[in-house]
Coordinates of C-alpha atoms and ligand atoms in Angstrom, one line a residue:
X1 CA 110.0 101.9 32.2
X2 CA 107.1 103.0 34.0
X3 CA 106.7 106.4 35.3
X4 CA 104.5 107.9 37.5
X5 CA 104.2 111.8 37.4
X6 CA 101.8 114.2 38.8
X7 CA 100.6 117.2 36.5
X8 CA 99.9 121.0 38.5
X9 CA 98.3 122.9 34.9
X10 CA 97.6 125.7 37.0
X11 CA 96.7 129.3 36.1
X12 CA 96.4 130.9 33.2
X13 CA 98.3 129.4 30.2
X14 CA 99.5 126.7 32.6
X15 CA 96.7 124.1 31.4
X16 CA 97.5 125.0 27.9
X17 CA 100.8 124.1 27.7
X18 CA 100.8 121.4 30.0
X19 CA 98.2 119.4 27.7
X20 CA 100.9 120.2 25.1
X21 CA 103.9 118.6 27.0
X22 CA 101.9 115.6 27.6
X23 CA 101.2 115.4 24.2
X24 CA 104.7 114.9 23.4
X25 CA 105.4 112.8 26.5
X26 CA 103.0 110.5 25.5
X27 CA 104.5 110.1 21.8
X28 CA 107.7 109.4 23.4
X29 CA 106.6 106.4 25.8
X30 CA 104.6 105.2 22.4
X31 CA 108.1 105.5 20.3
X32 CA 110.7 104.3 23.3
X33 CA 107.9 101.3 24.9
X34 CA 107.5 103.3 27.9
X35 CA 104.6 103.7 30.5
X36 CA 103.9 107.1 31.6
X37 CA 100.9 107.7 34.0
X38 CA 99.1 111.5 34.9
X39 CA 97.7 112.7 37.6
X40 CA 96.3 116.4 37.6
X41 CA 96.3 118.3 41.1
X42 CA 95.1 121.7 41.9
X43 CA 97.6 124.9 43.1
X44 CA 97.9 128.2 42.9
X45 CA 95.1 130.6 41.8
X46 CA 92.3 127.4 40.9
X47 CA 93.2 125.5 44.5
X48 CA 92.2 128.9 46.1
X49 CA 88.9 129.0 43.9
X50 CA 88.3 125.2 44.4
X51 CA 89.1 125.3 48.2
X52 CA 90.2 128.3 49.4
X53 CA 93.9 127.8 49.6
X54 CA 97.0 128.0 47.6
X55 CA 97.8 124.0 48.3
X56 CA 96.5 121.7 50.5
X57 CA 98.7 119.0 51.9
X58 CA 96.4 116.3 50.1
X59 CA 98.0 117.8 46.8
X60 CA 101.6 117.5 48.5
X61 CA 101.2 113.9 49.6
X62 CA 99.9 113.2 45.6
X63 CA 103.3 115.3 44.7
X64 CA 105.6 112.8 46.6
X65 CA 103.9 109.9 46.0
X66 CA 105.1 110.4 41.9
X67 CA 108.4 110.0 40.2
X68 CA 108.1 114.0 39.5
X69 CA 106.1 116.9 39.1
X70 CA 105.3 118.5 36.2
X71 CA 103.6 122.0 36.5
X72 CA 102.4 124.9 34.1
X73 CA 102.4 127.6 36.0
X74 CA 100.5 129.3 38.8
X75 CA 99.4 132.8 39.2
X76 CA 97.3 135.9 37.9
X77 CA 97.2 138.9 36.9
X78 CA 98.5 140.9 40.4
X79 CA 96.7 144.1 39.9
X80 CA 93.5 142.8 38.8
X81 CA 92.6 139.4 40.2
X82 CA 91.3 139.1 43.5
X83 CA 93.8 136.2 44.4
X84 CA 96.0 139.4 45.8
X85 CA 93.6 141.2 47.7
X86 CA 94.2 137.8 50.1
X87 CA 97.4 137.8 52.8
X88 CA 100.0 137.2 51.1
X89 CA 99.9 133.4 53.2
X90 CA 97.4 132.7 51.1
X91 CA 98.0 134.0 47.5
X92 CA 98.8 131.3 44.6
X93 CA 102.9 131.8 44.6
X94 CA 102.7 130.5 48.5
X95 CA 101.9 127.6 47.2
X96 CA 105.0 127.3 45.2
X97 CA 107.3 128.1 47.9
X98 CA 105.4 125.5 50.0
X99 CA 105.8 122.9 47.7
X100 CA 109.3 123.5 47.2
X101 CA 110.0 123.5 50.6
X102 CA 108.3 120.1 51.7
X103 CA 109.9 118.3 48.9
X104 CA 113.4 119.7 49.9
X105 CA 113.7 121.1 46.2
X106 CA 117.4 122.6 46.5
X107 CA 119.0 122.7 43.0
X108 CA 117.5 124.9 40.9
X109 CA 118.7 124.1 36.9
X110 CA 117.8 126.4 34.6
X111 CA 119.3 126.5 30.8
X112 CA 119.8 129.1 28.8
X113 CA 120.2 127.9 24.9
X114 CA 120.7 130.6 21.6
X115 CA 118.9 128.5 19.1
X116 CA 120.3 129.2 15.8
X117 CA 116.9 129.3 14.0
X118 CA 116.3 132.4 17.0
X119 CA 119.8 134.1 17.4
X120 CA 118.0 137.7 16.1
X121 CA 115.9 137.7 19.5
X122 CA 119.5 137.9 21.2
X123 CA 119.9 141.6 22.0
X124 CA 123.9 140.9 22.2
X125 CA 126.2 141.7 19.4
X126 CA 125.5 140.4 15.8
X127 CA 129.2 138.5 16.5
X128 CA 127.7 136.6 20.0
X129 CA 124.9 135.8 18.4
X130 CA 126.3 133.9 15.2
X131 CA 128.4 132.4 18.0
X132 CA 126.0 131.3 20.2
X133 CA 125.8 129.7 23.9
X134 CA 124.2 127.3 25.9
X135 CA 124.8 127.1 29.3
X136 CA 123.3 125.9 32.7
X137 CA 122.9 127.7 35.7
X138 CA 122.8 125.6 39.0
X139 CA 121.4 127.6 42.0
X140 CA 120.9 126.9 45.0
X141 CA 117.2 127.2 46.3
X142 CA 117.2 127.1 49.8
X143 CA 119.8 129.0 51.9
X144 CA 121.6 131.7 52.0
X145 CA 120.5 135.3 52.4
X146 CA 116.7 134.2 51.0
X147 CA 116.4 132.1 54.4
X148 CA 118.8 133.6 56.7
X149 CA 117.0 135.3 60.2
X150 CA 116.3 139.0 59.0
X151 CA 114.8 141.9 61.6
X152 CA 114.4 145.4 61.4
X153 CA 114.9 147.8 64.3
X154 CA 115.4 151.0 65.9
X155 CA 119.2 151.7 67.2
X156 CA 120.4 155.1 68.4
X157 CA 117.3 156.8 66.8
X158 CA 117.3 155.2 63.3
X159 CA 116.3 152.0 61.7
X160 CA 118.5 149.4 60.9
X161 CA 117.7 146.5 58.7
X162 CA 119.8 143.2 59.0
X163 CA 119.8 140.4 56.7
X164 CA 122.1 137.4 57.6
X165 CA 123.8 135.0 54.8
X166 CA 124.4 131.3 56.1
X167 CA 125.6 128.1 54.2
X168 CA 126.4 125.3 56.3
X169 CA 129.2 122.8 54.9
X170 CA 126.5 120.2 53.5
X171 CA 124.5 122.4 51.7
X172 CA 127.2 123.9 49.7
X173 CA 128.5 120.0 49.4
X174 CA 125.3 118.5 47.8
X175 CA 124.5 121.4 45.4
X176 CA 128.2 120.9 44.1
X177 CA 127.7 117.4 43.6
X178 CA 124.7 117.9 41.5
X179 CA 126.3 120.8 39.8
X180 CA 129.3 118.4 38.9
X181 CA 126.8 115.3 38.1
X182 CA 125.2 117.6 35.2
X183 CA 128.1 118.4 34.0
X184 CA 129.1 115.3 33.1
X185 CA 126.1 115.0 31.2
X186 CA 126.8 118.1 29.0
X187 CA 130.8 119.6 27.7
X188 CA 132.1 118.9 31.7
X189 CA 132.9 121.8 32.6
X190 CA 131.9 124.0 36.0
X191 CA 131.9 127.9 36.8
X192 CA 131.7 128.2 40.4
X193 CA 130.2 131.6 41.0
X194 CA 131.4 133.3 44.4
X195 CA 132.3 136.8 46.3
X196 CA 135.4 135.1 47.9
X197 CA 137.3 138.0 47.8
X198 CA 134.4 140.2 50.4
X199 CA 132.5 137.5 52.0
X200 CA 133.2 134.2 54.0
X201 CA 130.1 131.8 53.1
X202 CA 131.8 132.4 49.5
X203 CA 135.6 131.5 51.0
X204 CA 133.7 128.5 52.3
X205 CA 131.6 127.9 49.3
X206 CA 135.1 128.0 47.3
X207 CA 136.7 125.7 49.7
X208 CA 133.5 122.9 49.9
X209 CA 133.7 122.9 45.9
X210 CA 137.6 122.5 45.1
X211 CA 136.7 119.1 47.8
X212 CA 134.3 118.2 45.5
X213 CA 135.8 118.9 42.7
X214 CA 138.5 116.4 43.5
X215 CA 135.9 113.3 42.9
X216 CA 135.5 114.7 38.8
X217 CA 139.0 114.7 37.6
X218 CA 137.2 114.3 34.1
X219 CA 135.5 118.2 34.9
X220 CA 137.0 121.2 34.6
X221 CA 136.6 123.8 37.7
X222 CA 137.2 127.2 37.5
X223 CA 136.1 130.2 40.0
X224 CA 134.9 133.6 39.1
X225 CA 133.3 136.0 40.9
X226 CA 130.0 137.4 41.0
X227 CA 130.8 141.3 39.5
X228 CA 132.8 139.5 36.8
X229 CA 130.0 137.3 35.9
X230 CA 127.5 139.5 35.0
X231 CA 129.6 141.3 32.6
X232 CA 131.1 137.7 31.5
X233 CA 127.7 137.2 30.9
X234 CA 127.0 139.7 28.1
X235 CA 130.8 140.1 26.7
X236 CA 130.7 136.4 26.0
X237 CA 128.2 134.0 27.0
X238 CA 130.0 131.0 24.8
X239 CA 132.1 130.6 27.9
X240 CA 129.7 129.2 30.3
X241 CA 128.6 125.5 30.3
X242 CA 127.4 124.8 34.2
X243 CA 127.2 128.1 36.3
X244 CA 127.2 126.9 40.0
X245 CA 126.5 129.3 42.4
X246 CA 124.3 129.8 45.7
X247 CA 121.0 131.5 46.2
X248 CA 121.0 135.4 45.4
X249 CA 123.7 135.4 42.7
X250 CA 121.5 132.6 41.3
X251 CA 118.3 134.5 41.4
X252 CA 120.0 137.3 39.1
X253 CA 122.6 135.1 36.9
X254 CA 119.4 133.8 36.2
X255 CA 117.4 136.4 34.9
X256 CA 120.3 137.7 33.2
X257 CA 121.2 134.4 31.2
X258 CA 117.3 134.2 30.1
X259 CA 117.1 137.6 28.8
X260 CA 119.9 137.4 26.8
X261 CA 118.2 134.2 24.9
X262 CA 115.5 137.2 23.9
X263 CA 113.1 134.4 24.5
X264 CA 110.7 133.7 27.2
X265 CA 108.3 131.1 26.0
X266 CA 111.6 128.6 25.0
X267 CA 113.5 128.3 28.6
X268 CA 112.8 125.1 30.9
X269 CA 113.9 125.0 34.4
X270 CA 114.0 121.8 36.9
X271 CA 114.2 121.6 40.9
X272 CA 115.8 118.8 42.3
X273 CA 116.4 116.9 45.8
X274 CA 118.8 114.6 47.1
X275 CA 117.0 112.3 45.6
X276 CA 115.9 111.2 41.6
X277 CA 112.4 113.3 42.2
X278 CA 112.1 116.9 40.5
X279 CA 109.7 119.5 40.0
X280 CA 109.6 121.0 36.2
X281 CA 108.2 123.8 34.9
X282 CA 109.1 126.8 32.2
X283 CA 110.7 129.4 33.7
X284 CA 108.1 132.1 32.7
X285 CA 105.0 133.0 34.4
X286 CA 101.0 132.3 33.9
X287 CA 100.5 135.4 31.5
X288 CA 97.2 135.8 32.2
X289 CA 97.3 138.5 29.1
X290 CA 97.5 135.8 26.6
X291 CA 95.3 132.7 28.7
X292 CA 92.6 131.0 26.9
X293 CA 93.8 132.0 23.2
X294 CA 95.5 129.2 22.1
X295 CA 98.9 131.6 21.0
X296 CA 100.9 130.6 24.5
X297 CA 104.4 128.9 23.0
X298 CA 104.3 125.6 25.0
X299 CA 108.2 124.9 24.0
X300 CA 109.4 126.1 27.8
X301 CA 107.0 123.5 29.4
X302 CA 107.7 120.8 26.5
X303 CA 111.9 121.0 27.0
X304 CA 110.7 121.0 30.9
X305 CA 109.6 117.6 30.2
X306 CA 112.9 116.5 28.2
X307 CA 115.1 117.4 32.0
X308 CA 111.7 115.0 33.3
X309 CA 113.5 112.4 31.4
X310 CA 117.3 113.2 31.5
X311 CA 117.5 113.9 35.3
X312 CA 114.4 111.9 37.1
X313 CA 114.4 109.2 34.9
X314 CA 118.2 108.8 33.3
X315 CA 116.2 108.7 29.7
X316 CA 119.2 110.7 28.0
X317 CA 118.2 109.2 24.1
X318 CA 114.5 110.1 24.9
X319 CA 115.2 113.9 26.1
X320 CA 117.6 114.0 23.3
X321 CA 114.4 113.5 21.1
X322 CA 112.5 116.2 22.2
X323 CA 114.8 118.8 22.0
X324 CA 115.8 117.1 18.5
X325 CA 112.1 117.9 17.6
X326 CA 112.1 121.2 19.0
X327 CA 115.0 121.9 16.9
X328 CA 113.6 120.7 13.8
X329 CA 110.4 122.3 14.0
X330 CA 112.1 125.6 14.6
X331 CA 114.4 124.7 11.3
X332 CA 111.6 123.9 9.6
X333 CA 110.2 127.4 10.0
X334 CA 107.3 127.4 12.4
X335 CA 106.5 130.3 15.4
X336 CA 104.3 130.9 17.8
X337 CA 103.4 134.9 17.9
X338 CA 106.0 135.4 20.8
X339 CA 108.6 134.1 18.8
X340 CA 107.6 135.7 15.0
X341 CA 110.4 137.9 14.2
X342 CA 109.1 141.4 13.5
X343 CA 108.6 142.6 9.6
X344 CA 109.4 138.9 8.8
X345 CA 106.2 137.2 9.2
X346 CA 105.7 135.9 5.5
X347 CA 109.2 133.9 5.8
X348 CA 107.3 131.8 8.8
X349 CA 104.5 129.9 10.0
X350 CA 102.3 131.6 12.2
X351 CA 101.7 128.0 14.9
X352 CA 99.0 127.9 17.5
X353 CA 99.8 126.3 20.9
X354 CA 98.2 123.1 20.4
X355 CA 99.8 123.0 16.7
X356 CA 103.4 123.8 18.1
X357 CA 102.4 120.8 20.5
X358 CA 101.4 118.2 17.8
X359 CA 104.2 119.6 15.5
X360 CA 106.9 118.9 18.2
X361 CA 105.0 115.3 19.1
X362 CA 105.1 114.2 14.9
X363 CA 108.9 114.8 14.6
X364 CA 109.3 112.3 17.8
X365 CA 111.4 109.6 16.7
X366 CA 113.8 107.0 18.1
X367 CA 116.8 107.4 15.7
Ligands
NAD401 P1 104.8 136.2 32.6 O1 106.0 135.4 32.4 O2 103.6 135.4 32.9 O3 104.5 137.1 31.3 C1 105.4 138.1 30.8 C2 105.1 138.3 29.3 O4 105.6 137.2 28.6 C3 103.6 138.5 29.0 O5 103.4 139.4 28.0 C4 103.2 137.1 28.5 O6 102.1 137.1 27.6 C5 104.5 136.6 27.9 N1 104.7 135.2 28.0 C6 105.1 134.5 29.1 N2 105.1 133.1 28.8 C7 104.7 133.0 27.5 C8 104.6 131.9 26.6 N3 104.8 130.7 27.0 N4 104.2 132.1 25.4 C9 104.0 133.4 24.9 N5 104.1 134.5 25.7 C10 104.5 134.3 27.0 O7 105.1 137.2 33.8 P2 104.2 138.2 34.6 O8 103.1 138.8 33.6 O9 105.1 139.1 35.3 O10 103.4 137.2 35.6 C11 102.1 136.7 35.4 C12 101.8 135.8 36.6 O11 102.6 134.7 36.6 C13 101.9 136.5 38.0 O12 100.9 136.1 38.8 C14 103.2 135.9 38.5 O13 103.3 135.9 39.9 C15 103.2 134.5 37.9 N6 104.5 133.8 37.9 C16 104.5 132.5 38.2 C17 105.6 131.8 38.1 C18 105.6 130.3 38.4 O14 104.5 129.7 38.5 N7 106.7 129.7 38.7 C19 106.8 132.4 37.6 C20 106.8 133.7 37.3 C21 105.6 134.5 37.4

């Protein structure tokens, strides 16, 4: 197969970890007889030094031109760097939301995964730990309360600030079908995550997904509801194998599911269209603390490009073997500093970012 897909490095660590997950792309065209081609655009904090904005629609067109986009991440320190002195119009993280916007990116994916090797850095019981989870939360990325019209004003003497929550019928519809389509990649099951007992976009988000649901007989649907969730969430995560749910609950299941993995540096994320095109990156930020040193752990970016294959490219064997290597590197005892267990240091290997990148790219194989 021949893929095209265009690289954003970015800020800080982005370039770092980038090079690393095109390290271990390239190993796996070599191994699986595929083409892959790069091309590196500017956004975020180095567009705005290059050309004095965020992202210019030259860098869009170069975006959808590719099979997908694989980014870094963008962004810089926000007391300290000068990028945030500028209107907020034209700071590095507009060009995200710009980006995500002209490519229609509406499913948000983001795993969370306990690796056994790193079920300490869980701050849940000793018991959920030895357990383990590894679950999928599918949000949606652009409606809801997030986009909905929003004023501020001044009735009988006081302000009053009003926020409004819309789904229409066909955007709860196409999220579900995604939601549903990755489940029958993984153990075909769905969480739909709702308020249906206060609010009527979630009776209507309940309704559009039970339709869906009728197409999957093979996938299991159940409902919960938001409150429920987040203590589900930390009583027993094992449950969970796709968490659907709509924009806001999304943007703190989220957060919550990551944390709970104890581990920054290891979680991928994916943004996805109607169509096979998607935007991956880590789910952590550009932290400018640690950019330049070579300790960044490029595994979020790397297991970013394993969903490159599975969803844009239906390569299920080949983003099987990169989260087979990732695996076996971990078994195999190697850390980067974010992931070095404290007071255990001499039972590991103390890894680089360009070492966790050719380590990960050696145990590449097609068996
Ligand atoms: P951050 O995720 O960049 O860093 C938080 C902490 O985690 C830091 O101590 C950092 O060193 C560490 N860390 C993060 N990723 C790591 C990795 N791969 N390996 C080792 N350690 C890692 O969050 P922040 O400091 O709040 O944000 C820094 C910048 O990143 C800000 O400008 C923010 O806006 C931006 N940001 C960008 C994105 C994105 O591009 N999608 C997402 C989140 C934050």
């Amino acid at each position: 197969m021949k893929m095209k897909v265009t690289c954003i490095p970015g800020d800080g660590i982005g370039p770092e970890i980038v090079t690393e997950a095109k390290k271990v792309l390239k190993k796996v065209s070599m191994v699986f007889g595929h083409e892959i081609e790069f091309t590196d655009v500017l956004m975020g904090g180095c567009s705005i030094d290059a050309v004095g904005v965020p992202l210019t629609d030259e860098t869009i067109e170069i975006c959808r031109a590719a099979d997908a986009v694989l980014m870094g991440s963008i962004g810089g320190n926000t007391s300290t760097s000068p990028w945030y002195k500028l209107d907020p119009s034209l700071r590095p993280e507009a060009g995200l939301l710009k980006l995500r916007k002209s490519l229609n990116l509406f499913a948000n994916l983001r795993p969370a995964y306990l690796y056994p090797e790193l079920k300490d850095a869980c701050p849940l019981k000793e018991a959920t730990g030895e357990k383990g989870f590894d679950m999928l939360i599918m949000r949606e990325l652009t409606g809801g309360l997030y986009f909905g019209e929003r004023n501020t004003k001044e009735v009988d003497g006081e302000l009053v600030a009003t926020d409004t929550l819309v789904y229409r019928e066909s955007e709860i519809r196409r999220i579900a079908i995604r939601a549903f389509d990755v489940a029958r990649k993984r153990r075909k099951s769905v969480i739909s995550v709702d308020k249906a007992n206060v609010l009527d976009s979630s009776r209507l988000w309940r309704k559009v997904v039970e339709e869906v649901a009728q197409d999957y007989p093979d996938v299991k649907l159940e409902h919960m509801l938001v409150d429920n969730c987040a203590m589900q969430l930390v009583k027993d995560p094992s449950q969970f194998d796709v968490v659907l749910t709509e924009n806001m609950f999304g943007d703190i299941l989220s957060d919550e599911a990551s944390m709970i993995t104890g581990s920054i540096g290891m979680l991928s994320s994916a943004s996805l269209n109607d169509t096979s095109f998607g935007l991956y990156e880590p789910s952590h930020g550009s932290a400018p603390d640690i950019a330049g040193m070579n300790i960044a752990n490029p595994i979020a970016t790397i297991l970013s490009a394993a969903m490159m294959l599975r969803y844009t490219f239906n390569l299920d064997k080949e983003a099987d073997s990169i989260e087979n290597a990732v695996k076996k590197v971990l078994e195999d005892g190697f850390r980067t500093v974010d992931i070095m267990p404290k007071g255990q240091e001499d039972r590991f290997t103390k890894t680089s970012c360009t070492e966790m990148g050719d380590l990960i790219a050696e145990r590449i194989t097609n068996c």
